[in-house]
Amino acid sequence: MSPSIAIRLEEELKDAGRRYQKGVKQLCADGISRVPNKYVWPVQERPVNDKLNSSKAKLVNLPVIDFAELQGPNRPEALKSLAKACEQYGFFQLVNHSIPSEVISSMVEVSKRFFELPYEERARYMSSNMFAPVRYGTSFNQNKDKVLCWRDFLKLTCHPLPDVLPHWPSSPTDMRELAVTYAKEAKHLFLKLTEAVLDSLAVRLMRDQIMSEFEDGSQLMVVNCYPQCPEPDLTLGMPPHSDYGFLTLLLQDQVQGLQIQHKDEWHTVQPIPDALIINVGDHLEIFSNGRYKSVLHRVTVNSTKSRISVASLHSLPSKCTVRPLPELIDDEVSPKQYMDTDFASFLAYISSCEPKKKNFLESRKLI
Ligand code: OGA
Ligand code: NI
């Protein structure tokens, strides 16, 4: 190859790289009819050719937990269903969750409007600093991913609100107000769910102390945008991962895309109108000494509809140590399964490797 051709190719590659860093929404706005190679996943990891998954993924009816039942006279029964869902699926759909439907629809709608803003406006929030209170980006781990994901995101740190709020996007002009309202509702619901989780694990001695830690706990909202994709079978919106926190509350529009791993197969979650998806994160698996499962999940994309989701990830304050609860450890029957961990070691871990698969949790296992 002549030097001038080599230089030109290199320039083209750099140019493509710069283009991809702008995200999928912008790529689509520029007009494409095929998925660029950088987004094409290895055959075995694609949504339909996955070795776990020789044909299209099955639909899964996740366990449904009725929040009103949890708060009423049938609480003991509802707690049993909650425990079963966390043990067997690591996921459930929550109905009658008490967040007003206009709060939910406004959050979805303002998120859509955020991603419709001109690229330059969104790009103001791009940052490679993991600690930035607001971070706009693309793919999963933008600077490390060898293959890119068909996803743009906005991450909003929600705690402590008075400190972080001035950094949140100032446009759309109603974004802060609507997102704060949703974040507060999500936090309130999370605390109620955590009480239920503690009760379902029969935690007694430290219940009040743990609850007061969670009241001051961390909250991160991740607004995900998965634009429609010309060749959805070649790529993924998010790779298989588990969530690092205690519980995640996931709000999604009514477009399918979330898949969970269950009995060694991928299953597509069928959205239920107005329900929230709740899943166990790594911290709860550790805290419950392995009784509740932080399950791998991923996101597929489709050719007809763009999809929006808002994940609210909650845990203890980031300075706290997460450890199996002593009350749940018994040297004979259920020995300690995980070593103690903290947020700093999680961040060190994901900065040092590709955060794919259940690596972090695996790295904490003692047995
Ligand atoms: C996440 C996540 C799923 C979805 O944000 O961690 O798994 O459907 N999202 O967007
Ligand atoms: Ni997730």
XYZ file of C-alpha atoms and ligand atoms in Angstrom:
378
model
C 0.000 0.000 0.000
C 1.403 3.409 -0.886
C 2.060 5.766 2.049
C -0.547 8.236 0.830
C -3.258 5.540 0.756
C -2.214 4.356 4.210
C -2.480 7.917 5.543
C -5.870 8.357 3.920
C -7.150 5.106 5.441
C -5.885 6.149 8.831
C -7.625 9.521 8.470
C -10.837 7.773 7.478
C -10.637 5.508 10.511
C -10.050 8.473 12.802
C -12.930 10.277 11.215
C -15.216 7.259 11.715
C -14.027 7.014 15.328
C -14.927 10.650 15.934
C -18.309 10.057 14.332
C -19.053 7.074 16.582
C -18.084 9.010 19.703
C -20.968 11.342 18.931
C -23.371 8.517 19.584
C -25.986 6.476 17.792
C -28.635 9.167 17.625
C -26.260 11.367 15.640
C -25.168 8.447 13.474
C -28.804 7.871 12.545
C -29.371 11.598 11.953
C -26.454 11.531 9.484
C -28.375 8.827 7.596
C -27.267 5.208 7.475
C -28.873 2.152 5.959
C -26.537 -0.450 7.480
C -24.935 -0.983 10.838
C -21.263 0.145 10.699
C -18.757 -2.644 11.455
C -17.844 -1.084 14.761
C -21.331 -2.018 16.035
C -21.419 -5.546 14.644
C -21.161 -8.079 17.470
C -19.319 -11.396 17.126
C -21.682 -14.049 15.754
C -21.961 -15.980 19.037
C -22.979 -12.863 20.967
C -25.615 -11.571 18.600
C -29.200 -11.581 19.788
C -30.416 -14.395 17.569
C -27.311 -16.496 17.084
C -26.319 -16.619 20.686
C -25.345 -20.146 21.650
C -27.813 -19.869 24.514
C -30.411 -19.009 22.046
C -30.662 -20.898 18.775
C -33.960 -19.321 17.828
C -35.686 -16.091 18.832
C -35.728 -15.512 22.589
C -38.775 -16.710 24.442
C -41.087 -14.243 26.092
C -40.999 -14.376 29.860
C -43.825 -13.451 32.131
C -41.907 -12.097 35.075
C -43.428 -12.568 38.522
C -45.806 -9.697 39.247
C -45.684 -8.123 42.701
C -48.553 -5.914 43.754
C -47.189 -3.031 45.821
C -50.623 -2.329 47.316
C -50.711 -5.907 48.634
C -47.259 -5.424 50.147
C -48.534 -2.395 52.074
C -51.793 -4.021 53.207
C -53.074 -6.909 55.308
C -51.760 -9.462 52.826
C -48.159 -8.355 53.380
C -46.952 -11.756 54.676
C -48.132 -13.494 51.487
C -46.787 -10.698 49.258
C -43.402 -10.940 51.025
C -43.248 -14.636 50.188
C -43.899 -13.877 46.522
C -41.250 -11.162 46.628
C -38.683 -13.566 48.117
C -39.500 -16.191 45.475
C -39.146 -13.681 42.632
C -35.770 -12.450 43.954
C -34.521 -16.026 44.387
C -35.742 -17.482 41.110
C -35.620 -14.593 38.640
C -33.792 -11.697 40.283
C -36.449 -9.600 38.526
C -40.125 -8.786 38.947
C -42.727 -6.399 37.625
C -44.192 -4.068 40.216
C -47.814 -2.973 39.755
C -49.841 -0.469 41.809
C -46.520 1.085 42.780
C -47.995 4.449 43.772
C -45.910 6.650 41.456
C -48.544 8.769 39.664
C -48.796 7.840 36.003
C -48.323 11.456 34.880
C -44.972 11.553 36.733
C -43.931 8.468 34.800
C -45.183 9.600 31.416
C -43.595 13.049 31.885
C -40.241 11.449 32.689
C -40.358 9.288 29.562
C -41.523 12.169 27.442
C -38.921 14.686 28.638
C -36.221 12.038 28.147
C -37.336 11.679 24.539
C -37.145 15.443 24.110
C -33.640 15.511 25.601
C -32.380 13.053 22.985
C -34.094 15.096 20.251
C -31.995 18.154 21.144
C -29.298 19.192 18.658
C -26.138 17.174 19.152
C -24.153 20.214 20.379
C -26.626 20.749 23.194
C -26.374 17.110 24.384
C -22.605 17.101 23.942
C -22.246 19.788 26.640
C -22.719 16.977 29.157
C -20.146 14.577 27.733
C -17.437 13.701 30.221
C -14.952 10.912 30.698
C -14.879 11.596 34.440
C -16.687 8.733 36.172
C -17.484 11.035 39.107
C -19.086 13.804 37.065
C -22.598 14.430 38.444
C -23.961 14.400 34.892
C -22.575 12.323 32.091
C -23.828 12.033 28.526
C -22.336 9.288 26.423
C -22.796 6.382 24.089
C -22.334 2.590 24.023
C -21.628 0.887 27.396
C -18.122 1.890 28.360
C -17.385 4.297 25.534
C -13.632 4.504 25.912
C -13.042 0.785 26.345
C -15.633 -1.035 24.244
C -14.117 -2.825 21.264
C -17.552 -3.311 19.775
C -19.973 -0.467 20.356
C -23.518 -0.734 21.674
C -26.520 0.801 19.963
C -27.294 3.114 22.860
C -26.868 6.710 23.986
C -27.308 7.599 27.634
C -27.570 10.396 30.153
C -26.448 9.571 33.684
C -27.719 11.786 36.465
C -26.312 11.484 39.970
C -29.223 12.170 42.313
C -27.612 12.429 45.708
C -27.228 14.833 47.426
C -29.771 16.596 45.232
C -29.030 20.226 46.204
C -25.372 19.733 45.210
C -25.925 17.909 41.941
C -29.041 19.575 40.593
C -27.329 22.742 39.279
C -25.279 20.437 36.999
C -28.264 18.673 35.445
C -29.240 19.667 31.893
C -30.877 23.074 31.664
C -32.669 22.123 28.490
C -35.300 20.986 27.796
C -36.257 23.715 30.242
C -38.627 21.457 32.207
C -36.154 18.551 32.406
C -34.816 19.289 35.885
C -38.240 19.715 37.406
C -39.701 16.567 35.853
C -36.613 14.427 36.486
C -36.361 15.568 40.115
C -40.010 14.733 40.701
C -39.480 11.262 39.259
C -36.178 10.750 41.135
C -37.829 11.598 44.470
C -40.738 9.253 43.794
C -38.311 6.499 42.782
C -36.285 6.998 45.966
C -39.388 6.861 48.142
C -40.540 3.669 46.432
C -37.054 2.179 46.696
C -37.079 2.718 50.477
C -40.469 1.023 50.799
C -39.250 -1.879 48.661
C -36.090 -2.165 50.716
C -38.144 -2.441 53.901
C -40.040 -5.245 52.207
C -36.806 -6.907 51.089
C -35.419 -6.761 54.649
C -38.674 -8.199 56.008
C -38.669 -10.935 53.375
C -35.160 -11.893 54.558
C -36.396 -11.753 58.178
C -33.787 -9.112 59.068
C -34.487 -7.894 62.611
C -31.485 -6.792 64.631
C -30.113 -4.162 62.301
C -33.240 -3.231 60.381
C -33.527 0.373 61.603
C -29.836 1.084 61.231
C -29.784 -0.323 57.707
C -32.844 1.685 56.715
C -31.295 4.921 57.945
C -28.188 4.192 55.858
C -30.325 3.657 52.777
C -32.180 6.925 53.396
C -28.882 8.677 52.860
C -27.900 6.202 50.130
C -26.671 6.625 46.580
C -29.001 7.052 43.621
C -28.019 7.206 39.979
C -30.542 7.665 37.182
C -29.547 6.370 33.769
C -31.697 7.562 30.901
C -31.173 5.208 27.966
C -32.040 5.878 24.342
C -31.938 3.005 21.834
C -32.623 4.473 18.392
C -34.239 2.256 15.789
C -31.603 0.225 14.038
C -31.426 -0.826 10.364
C -29.953 -4.266 11.203
C -31.010 -5.101 14.776
C -29.896 -8.734 14.621
C -26.235 -7.717 14.319
C -25.911 -5.588 17.419
C -26.998 -5.019 21.023
C -28.299 -1.990 22.898
C -26.522 -3.148 26.053
C -24.263 -6.174 26.541
C -24.955 -8.814 29.199
C -24.337 -7.225 32.592
C -25.637 -7.206 36.133
C -26.386 -3.970 38.003
C -23.937 -3.069 40.736
C -26.347 -1.560 43.305
C -28.906 -2.942 45.725
C -32.077 -2.565 43.661
C -32.752 -1.072 40.232
C -36.130 0.427 39.326
C -36.544 0.369 35.562
C -39.064 2.475 33.752
C -39.481 1.659 30.086
C -41.769 2.758 27.322
C -43.901 -0.029 25.911
C -41.286 -1.243 23.417
C -39.731 -4.701 23.972
C -35.951 -4.851 24.306
C -34.946 -6.007 27.776
C -33.864 -9.650 27.999
C -32.932 -11.520 31.140
C -31.012 -14.720 31.560
C -33.141 -17.388 33.141
C -32.311 -21.088 33.271
C -29.399 -20.521 30.872
C -31.549 -18.964 28.186
C -32.315 -15.410 27.137
C -35.902 -14.384 27.716
C -37.523 -11.211 26.436
C -39.452 -9.266 29.040
C -42.933 -8.345 27.972
C -43.669 -4.806 29.224
C -46.845 -4.388 31.292
C -48.424 -0.920 30.940
C -47.680 1.285 33.989
C -45.596 -1.390 35.746
C -42.010 -0.850 36.814
C -39.379 -3.552 36.454
C -37.412 -4.134 39.640
C -34.199 -6.101 39.742
C -31.770 -7.337 42.341
C -28.305 -5.802 42.013
C -24.887 -7.164 43.009
C -25.033 -5.472 46.424
C -28.268 -7.223 47.348
C -26.887 -10.583 46.196
C -23.889 -9.982 48.482
C -26.021 -8.584 51.326
C -28.391 -11.578 51.183
C -25.357 -13.885 51.138
C -26.382 -15.242 47.749
C -30.029 -15.911 48.468
C -31.303 -13.207 46.091
C -29.801 -13.233 42.612
C -28.317 -10.394 40.619
C -29.129 -11.714 37.168
C -27.476 -10.988 33.837
C -29.568 -8.957 31.454
C -29.047 -7.232 28.126
C -30.929 -5.065 25.652
C -31.799 -5.823 22.044
C -32.828 -3.163 19.552
C -35.342 -3.165 16.734
C -35.815 -1.726 13.280
C -39.128 0.016 13.731
C -39.200 1.787 17.062
C -36.738 3.748 19.067
C -36.885 2.865 22.767
C -36.419 4.878 25.969
C -35.780 3.514 29.444
C -34.884 5.123 32.759
C -33.014 2.992 35.267
C -32.825 4.280 38.821
C -29.999 2.489 40.633
C -30.020 2.626 44.413
C -27.633 1.491 47.078
C -25.949 2.375 50.344
C -23.919 5.596 50.535
C -20.847 5.068 48.354
C -18.508 5.271 51.370
C -20.224 2.279 53.037
C -18.980 -1.279 53.015
C -21.331 -3.850 51.529
C -21.139 -7.244 53.203
C -23.258 -10.327 53.764
C -25.532 -9.529 56.675
C -24.208 -11.333 59.790
C -27.780 -12.387 60.686
C -27.950 -14.368 57.443
C -24.647 -16.189 57.943
C -24.451 -19.519 59.640
C -21.158 -21.378 59.546
C -22.906 -24.727 59.144
C -25.920 -24.023 56.987
C -25.025 -20.864 55.060
C -21.369 -19.843 55.397
C -20.275 -16.418 54.223
C -20.149 -16.476 50.410
C -18.767 -13.045 49.499
C -16.006 -10.827 50.736
C -16.783 -7.301 51.907
C -16.741 -4.688 49.193
C -17.125 -0.966 48.669
C -17.898 1.444 45.884
C -14.260 2.428 45.417
C -13.247 -1.173 44.706
C -16.136 -1.499 42.249
C -15.026 1.627 40.397
C -11.429 0.416 40.363
C -12.647 -2.886 38.972
C -14.725 -1.475 36.127
C -12.027 1.009 35.196
C -9.510 -1.785 34.862
C -11.440 -4.272 32.721
C -14.303 -4.639 30.327
C -17.364 -4.656 32.565
C -18.944 -7.475 30.663
C -20.537 -10.532 32.220
C -20.861 -10.918 35.942
C -17.189 -10.233 36.583
C -17.356 -7.941 39.566
C -19.654 -10.141 41.558
C -17.638 -13.229 40.630
C -14.513 -11.461 41.880
C -16.150 -11.023 45.302
C -17.063 -14.706 45.726
C -15.395 -16.670 48.496
C -16.799 -20.073 47.626
C -29.463 -0.650 32.820
C -30.311 -1.621 32.084
C -32.182 -2.026 30.650
C -33.023 -1.345 29.640
O -29.610 0.580 32.595
O -28.638 -1.116 33.638
O -30.104 -2.794 32.217
O -34.009 -1.937 29.241
N -31.285 -1.142 31.289
O -32.695 -0.226 29.243
Ni -28.867 -3.156 33.909
